[in-house]
Short mmCIF file of C-alpha atoms in Angstrom, two decimals:
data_model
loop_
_atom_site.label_atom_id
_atom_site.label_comp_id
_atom_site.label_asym_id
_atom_site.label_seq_id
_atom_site.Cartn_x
_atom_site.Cartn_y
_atom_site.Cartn_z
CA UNK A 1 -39.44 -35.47 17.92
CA UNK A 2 -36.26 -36.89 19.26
CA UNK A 3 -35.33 -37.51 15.76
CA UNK A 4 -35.67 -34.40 14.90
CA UNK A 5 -33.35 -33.25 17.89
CA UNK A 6 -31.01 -35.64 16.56
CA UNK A 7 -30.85 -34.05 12.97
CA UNK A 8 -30.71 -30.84 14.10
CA UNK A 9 -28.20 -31.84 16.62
CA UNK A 10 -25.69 -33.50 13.64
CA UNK A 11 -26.22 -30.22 11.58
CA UNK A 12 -24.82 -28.20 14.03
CA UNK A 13 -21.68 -29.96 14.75
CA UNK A 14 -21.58 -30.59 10.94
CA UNK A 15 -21.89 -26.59 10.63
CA UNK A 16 -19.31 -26.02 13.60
CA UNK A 17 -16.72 -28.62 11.83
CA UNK A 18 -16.85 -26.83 8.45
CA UNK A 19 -15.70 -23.76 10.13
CA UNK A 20 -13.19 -25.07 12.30
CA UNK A 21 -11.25 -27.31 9.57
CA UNK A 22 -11.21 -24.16 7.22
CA UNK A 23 -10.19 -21.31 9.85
CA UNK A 24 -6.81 -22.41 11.21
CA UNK A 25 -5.48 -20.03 13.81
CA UNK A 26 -2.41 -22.26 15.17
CA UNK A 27 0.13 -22.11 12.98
CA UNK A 28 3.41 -21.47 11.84
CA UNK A 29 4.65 -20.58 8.04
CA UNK A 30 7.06 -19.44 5.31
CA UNK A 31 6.96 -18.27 1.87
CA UNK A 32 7.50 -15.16 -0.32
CA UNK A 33 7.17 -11.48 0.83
CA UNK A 34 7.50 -8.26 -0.82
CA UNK A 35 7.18 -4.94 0.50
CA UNK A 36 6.37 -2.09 -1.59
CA UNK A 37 7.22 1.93 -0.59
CA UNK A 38 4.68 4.34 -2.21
CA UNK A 39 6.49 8.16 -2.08
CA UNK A 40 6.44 11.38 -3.77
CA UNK A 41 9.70 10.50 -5.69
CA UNK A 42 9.34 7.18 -6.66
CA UNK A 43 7.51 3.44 -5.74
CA UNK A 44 9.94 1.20 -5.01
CA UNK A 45 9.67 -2.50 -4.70
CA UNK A 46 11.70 -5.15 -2.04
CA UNK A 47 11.60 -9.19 -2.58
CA UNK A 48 12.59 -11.78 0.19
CA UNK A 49 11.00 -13.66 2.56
CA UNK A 50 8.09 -13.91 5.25
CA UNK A 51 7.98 -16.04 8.68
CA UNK A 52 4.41 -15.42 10.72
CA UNK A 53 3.12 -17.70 13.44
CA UNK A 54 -0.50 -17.86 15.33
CA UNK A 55 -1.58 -19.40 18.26
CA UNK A 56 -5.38 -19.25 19.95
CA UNK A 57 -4.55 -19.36 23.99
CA UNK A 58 -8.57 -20.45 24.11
CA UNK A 59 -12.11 -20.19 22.56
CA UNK A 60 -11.82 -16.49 21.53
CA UNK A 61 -8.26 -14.74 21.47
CA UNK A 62 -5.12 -15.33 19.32
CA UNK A 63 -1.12 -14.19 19.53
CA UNK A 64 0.54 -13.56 16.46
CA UNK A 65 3.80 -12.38 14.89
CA UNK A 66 5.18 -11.96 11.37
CA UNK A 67 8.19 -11.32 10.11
CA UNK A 68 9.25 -9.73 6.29
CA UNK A 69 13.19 -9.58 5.28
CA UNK A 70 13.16 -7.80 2.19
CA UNK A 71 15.88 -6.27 -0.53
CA UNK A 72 16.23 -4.33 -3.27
CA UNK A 73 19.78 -3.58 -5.45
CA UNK A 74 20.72 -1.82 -8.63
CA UNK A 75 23.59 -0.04 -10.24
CA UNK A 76 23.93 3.53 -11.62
CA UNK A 77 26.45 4.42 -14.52
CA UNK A 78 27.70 7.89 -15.07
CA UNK A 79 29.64 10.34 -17.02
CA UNK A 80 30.72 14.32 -16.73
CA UNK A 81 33.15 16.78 -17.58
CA UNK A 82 34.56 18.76 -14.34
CA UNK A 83 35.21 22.61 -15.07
CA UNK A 84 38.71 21.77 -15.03
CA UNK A 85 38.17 19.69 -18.36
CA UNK A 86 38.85 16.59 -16.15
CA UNK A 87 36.74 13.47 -17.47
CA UNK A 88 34.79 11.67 -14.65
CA UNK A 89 33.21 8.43 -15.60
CA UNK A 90 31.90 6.40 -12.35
CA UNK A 91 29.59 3.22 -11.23
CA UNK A 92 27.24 3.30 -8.38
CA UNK A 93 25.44 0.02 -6.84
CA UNK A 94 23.40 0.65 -3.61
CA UNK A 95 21.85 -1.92 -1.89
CA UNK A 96 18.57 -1.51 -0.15
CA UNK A 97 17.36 -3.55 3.02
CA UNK A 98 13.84 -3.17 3.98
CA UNK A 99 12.36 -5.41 7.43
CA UNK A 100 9.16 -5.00 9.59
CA UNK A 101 8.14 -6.99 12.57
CA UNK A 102 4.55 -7.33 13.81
CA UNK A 103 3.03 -8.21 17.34
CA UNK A 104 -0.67 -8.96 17.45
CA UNK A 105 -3.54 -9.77 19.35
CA UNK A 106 -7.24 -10.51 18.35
CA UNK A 107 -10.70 -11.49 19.50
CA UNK A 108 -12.79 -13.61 17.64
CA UNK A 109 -16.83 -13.63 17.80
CA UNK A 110 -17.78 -16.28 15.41
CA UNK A 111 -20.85 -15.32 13.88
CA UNK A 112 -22.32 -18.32 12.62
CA UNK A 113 -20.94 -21.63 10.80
CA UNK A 114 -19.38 -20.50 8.09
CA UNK A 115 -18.28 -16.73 9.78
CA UNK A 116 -15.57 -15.18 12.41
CA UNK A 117 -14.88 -11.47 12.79
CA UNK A 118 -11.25 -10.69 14.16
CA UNK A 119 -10.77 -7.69 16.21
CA UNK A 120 -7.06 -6.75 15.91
CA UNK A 121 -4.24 -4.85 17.33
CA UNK A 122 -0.68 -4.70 16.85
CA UNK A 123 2.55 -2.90 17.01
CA UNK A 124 5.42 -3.20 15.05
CA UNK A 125 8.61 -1.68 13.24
CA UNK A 126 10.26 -1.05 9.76
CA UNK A 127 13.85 -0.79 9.34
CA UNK A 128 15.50 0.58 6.58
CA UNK A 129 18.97 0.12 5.72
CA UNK A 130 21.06 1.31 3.43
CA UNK A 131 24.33 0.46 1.63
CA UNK A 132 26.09 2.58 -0.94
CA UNK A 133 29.10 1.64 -2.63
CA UNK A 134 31.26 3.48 -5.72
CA UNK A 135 34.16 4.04 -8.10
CA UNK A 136 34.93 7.12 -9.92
CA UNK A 137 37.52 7.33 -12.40
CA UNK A 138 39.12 11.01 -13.08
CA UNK A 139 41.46 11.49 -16.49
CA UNK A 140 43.16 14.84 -16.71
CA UNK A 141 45.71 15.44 -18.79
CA UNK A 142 46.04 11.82 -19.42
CA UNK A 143 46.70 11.16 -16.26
CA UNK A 144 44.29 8.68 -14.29
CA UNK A 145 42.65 9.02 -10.82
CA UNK A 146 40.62 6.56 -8.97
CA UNK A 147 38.25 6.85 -6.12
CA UNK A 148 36.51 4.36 -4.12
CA UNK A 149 33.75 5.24 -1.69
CA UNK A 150 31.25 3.53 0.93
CA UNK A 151 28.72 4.82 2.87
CA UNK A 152 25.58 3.55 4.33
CA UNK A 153 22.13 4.65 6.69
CA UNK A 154 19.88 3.60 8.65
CA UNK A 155 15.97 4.46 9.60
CA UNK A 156 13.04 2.88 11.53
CA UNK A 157 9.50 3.36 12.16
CA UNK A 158 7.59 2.10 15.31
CA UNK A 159 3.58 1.21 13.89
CA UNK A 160 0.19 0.96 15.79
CA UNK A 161 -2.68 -0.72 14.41
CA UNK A 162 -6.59 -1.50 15.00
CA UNK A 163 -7.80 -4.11 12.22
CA UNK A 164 -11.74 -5.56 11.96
CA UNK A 165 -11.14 -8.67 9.57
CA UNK A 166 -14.25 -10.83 8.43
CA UNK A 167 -13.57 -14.14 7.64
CA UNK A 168 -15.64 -16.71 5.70
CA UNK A 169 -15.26 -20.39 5.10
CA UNK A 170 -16.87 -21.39 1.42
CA UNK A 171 -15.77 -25.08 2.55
CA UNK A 172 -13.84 -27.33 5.08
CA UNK A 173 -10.83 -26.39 2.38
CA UNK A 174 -11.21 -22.96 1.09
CA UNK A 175 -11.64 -19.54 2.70
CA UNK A 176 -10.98 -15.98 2.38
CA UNK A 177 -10.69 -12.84 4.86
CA UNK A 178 -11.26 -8.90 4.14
CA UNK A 179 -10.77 -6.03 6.54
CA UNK A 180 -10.38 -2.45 7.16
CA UNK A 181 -8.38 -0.66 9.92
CA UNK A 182 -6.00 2.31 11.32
CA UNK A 183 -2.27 2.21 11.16
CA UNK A 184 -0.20 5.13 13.29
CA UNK A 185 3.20 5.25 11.77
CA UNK A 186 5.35 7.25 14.16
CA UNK A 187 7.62 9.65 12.43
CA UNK A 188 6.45 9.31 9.41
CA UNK A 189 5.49 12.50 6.74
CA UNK A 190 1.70 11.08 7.45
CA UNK A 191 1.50 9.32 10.25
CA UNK A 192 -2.09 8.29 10.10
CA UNK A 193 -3.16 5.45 7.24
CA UNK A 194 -6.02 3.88 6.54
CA UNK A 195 -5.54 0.03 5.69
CA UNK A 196 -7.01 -2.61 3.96
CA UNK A 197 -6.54 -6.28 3.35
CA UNK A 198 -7.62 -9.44 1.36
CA UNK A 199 -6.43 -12.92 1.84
CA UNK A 200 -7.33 -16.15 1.13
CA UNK A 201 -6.52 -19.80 2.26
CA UNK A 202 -6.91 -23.48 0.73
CA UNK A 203 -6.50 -26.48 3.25
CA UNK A 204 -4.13 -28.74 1.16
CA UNK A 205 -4.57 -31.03 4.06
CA UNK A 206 -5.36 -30.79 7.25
CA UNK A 207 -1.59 -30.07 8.53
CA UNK A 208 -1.30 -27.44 6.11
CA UNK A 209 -2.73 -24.60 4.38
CA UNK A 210 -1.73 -22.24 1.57
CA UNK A 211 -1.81 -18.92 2.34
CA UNK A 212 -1.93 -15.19 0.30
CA UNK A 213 -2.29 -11.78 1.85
CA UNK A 214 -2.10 -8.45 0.69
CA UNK A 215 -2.35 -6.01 2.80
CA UNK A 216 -2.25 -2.01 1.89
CA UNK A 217 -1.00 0.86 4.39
CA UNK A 218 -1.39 3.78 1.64
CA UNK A 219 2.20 4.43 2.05
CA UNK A 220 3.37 0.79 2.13
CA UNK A 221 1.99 -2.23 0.89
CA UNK A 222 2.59 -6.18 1.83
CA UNK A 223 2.35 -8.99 -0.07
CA UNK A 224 3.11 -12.54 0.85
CA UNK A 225 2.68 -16.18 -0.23
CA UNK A 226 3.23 -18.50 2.66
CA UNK A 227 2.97 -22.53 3.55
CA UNK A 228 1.80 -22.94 6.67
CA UNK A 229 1.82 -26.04 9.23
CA UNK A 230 -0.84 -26.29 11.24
CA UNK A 231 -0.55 -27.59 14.89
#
């Protein structure tokens, strides 16, 4: 009997250490992040970087923050002919700035072993910034005209969110995460989203972990590679 205690015993805590060396929650990392605008006019894509950090304060809640700097840039050529019978021939290059900042909370209820559900809030913000620059050359009569121009704009959104994430360790190295959720983007042309993610994680060692996420607002989507430390 007591050896039976004693195996049962030493499965549990084998059990409870498979899921605490794959779910890391303290953390901080870096990598790749893109963010990805969904419109009526067009989808437009921004590359840069991503910063997020984690901590668990005790047994069952967790701070965390991200971070996405993101860019985009391209140039426009043109030609016309004025109704004066002036020829206008002219180069555009605008440079687009996209970043978002998240705050979160979350409780965890780990369900068994191998399983945690995360219940998730955050806010946040996306700026948009906006850089236009340009030269027009004018020929009438053959006689030249040039014009240089700048101009730029700004926009943010404030965001609210409400996340369930289910997590599952498949070992002590690898483990992946799905969830569903609510995102309130104020200002926005709809303001109400439903979101999604998928991510997984590998353990390289225990100090640090490879990380992907993508994560899909209907109107936005993230995307991010990171290497994290793990503290």
């Amino acid at each position: 009997m007591k050896q039976s205690l004693l195996a049962l015993s030493i499965a549990l805590l084998s059990g409870n250490a498979i899921a605490n060396d794959a779910f890391n929650f303290d953390y901080v990392g870096a990598g790749y992040g893109k963010i990805k605008i969904d419109d009526s006019y067009s989808d437009e894509s921004f590359n840069g970087f991503a910063i997020e950090t984690s901590k668990k304060i005790n047994d069952s809640w967790v701070i965390s923050a991200q971070y996405l700097n993101t860019s985009r840039d391209y140039t426009k050529q043109y030609y016309y002919h004025r109704y004066t019978g002036a020829e206008v021939t002219g180069k555009t290059n605008v440079d687009l700035d996209v970043e978002q900042f998240n705050l979160g909370a979350a409780y965890l209820i780990e369900l068994d072993e191998s399983s945690v559900l995360e219940l998730a809030a955050h806010i946040g913000r996306l700026n948009l910034e906006s850089t236009t620059m340009g030269e027009e050359l004018e020929v009438l009569d053959n006689v030249e005209s040039v014009t240089s121009y700048t101009y730029g704009g700004k926009a943010h959104n404030s965001t609210y969110g409400l996340n369930v994430n289910y997590h599952y360790a498949f070992s002590d190295s690898f483990s992946a995460e799905a969830g569903i959720g609510y995102e309130r983007i104020n200002d926005a042309e709809q303001e109400n989203e439903f979101v999604y993610q998928l991510g997984l994680n590998y353990n390289i060692t225990p100090d640090f972990t490879i990380s992907a996420l993508y994560r899909n607002v209907d109107v936005y989507q993230n995307h991010q590679v990171t290497l994290r430390y793990n503290f």
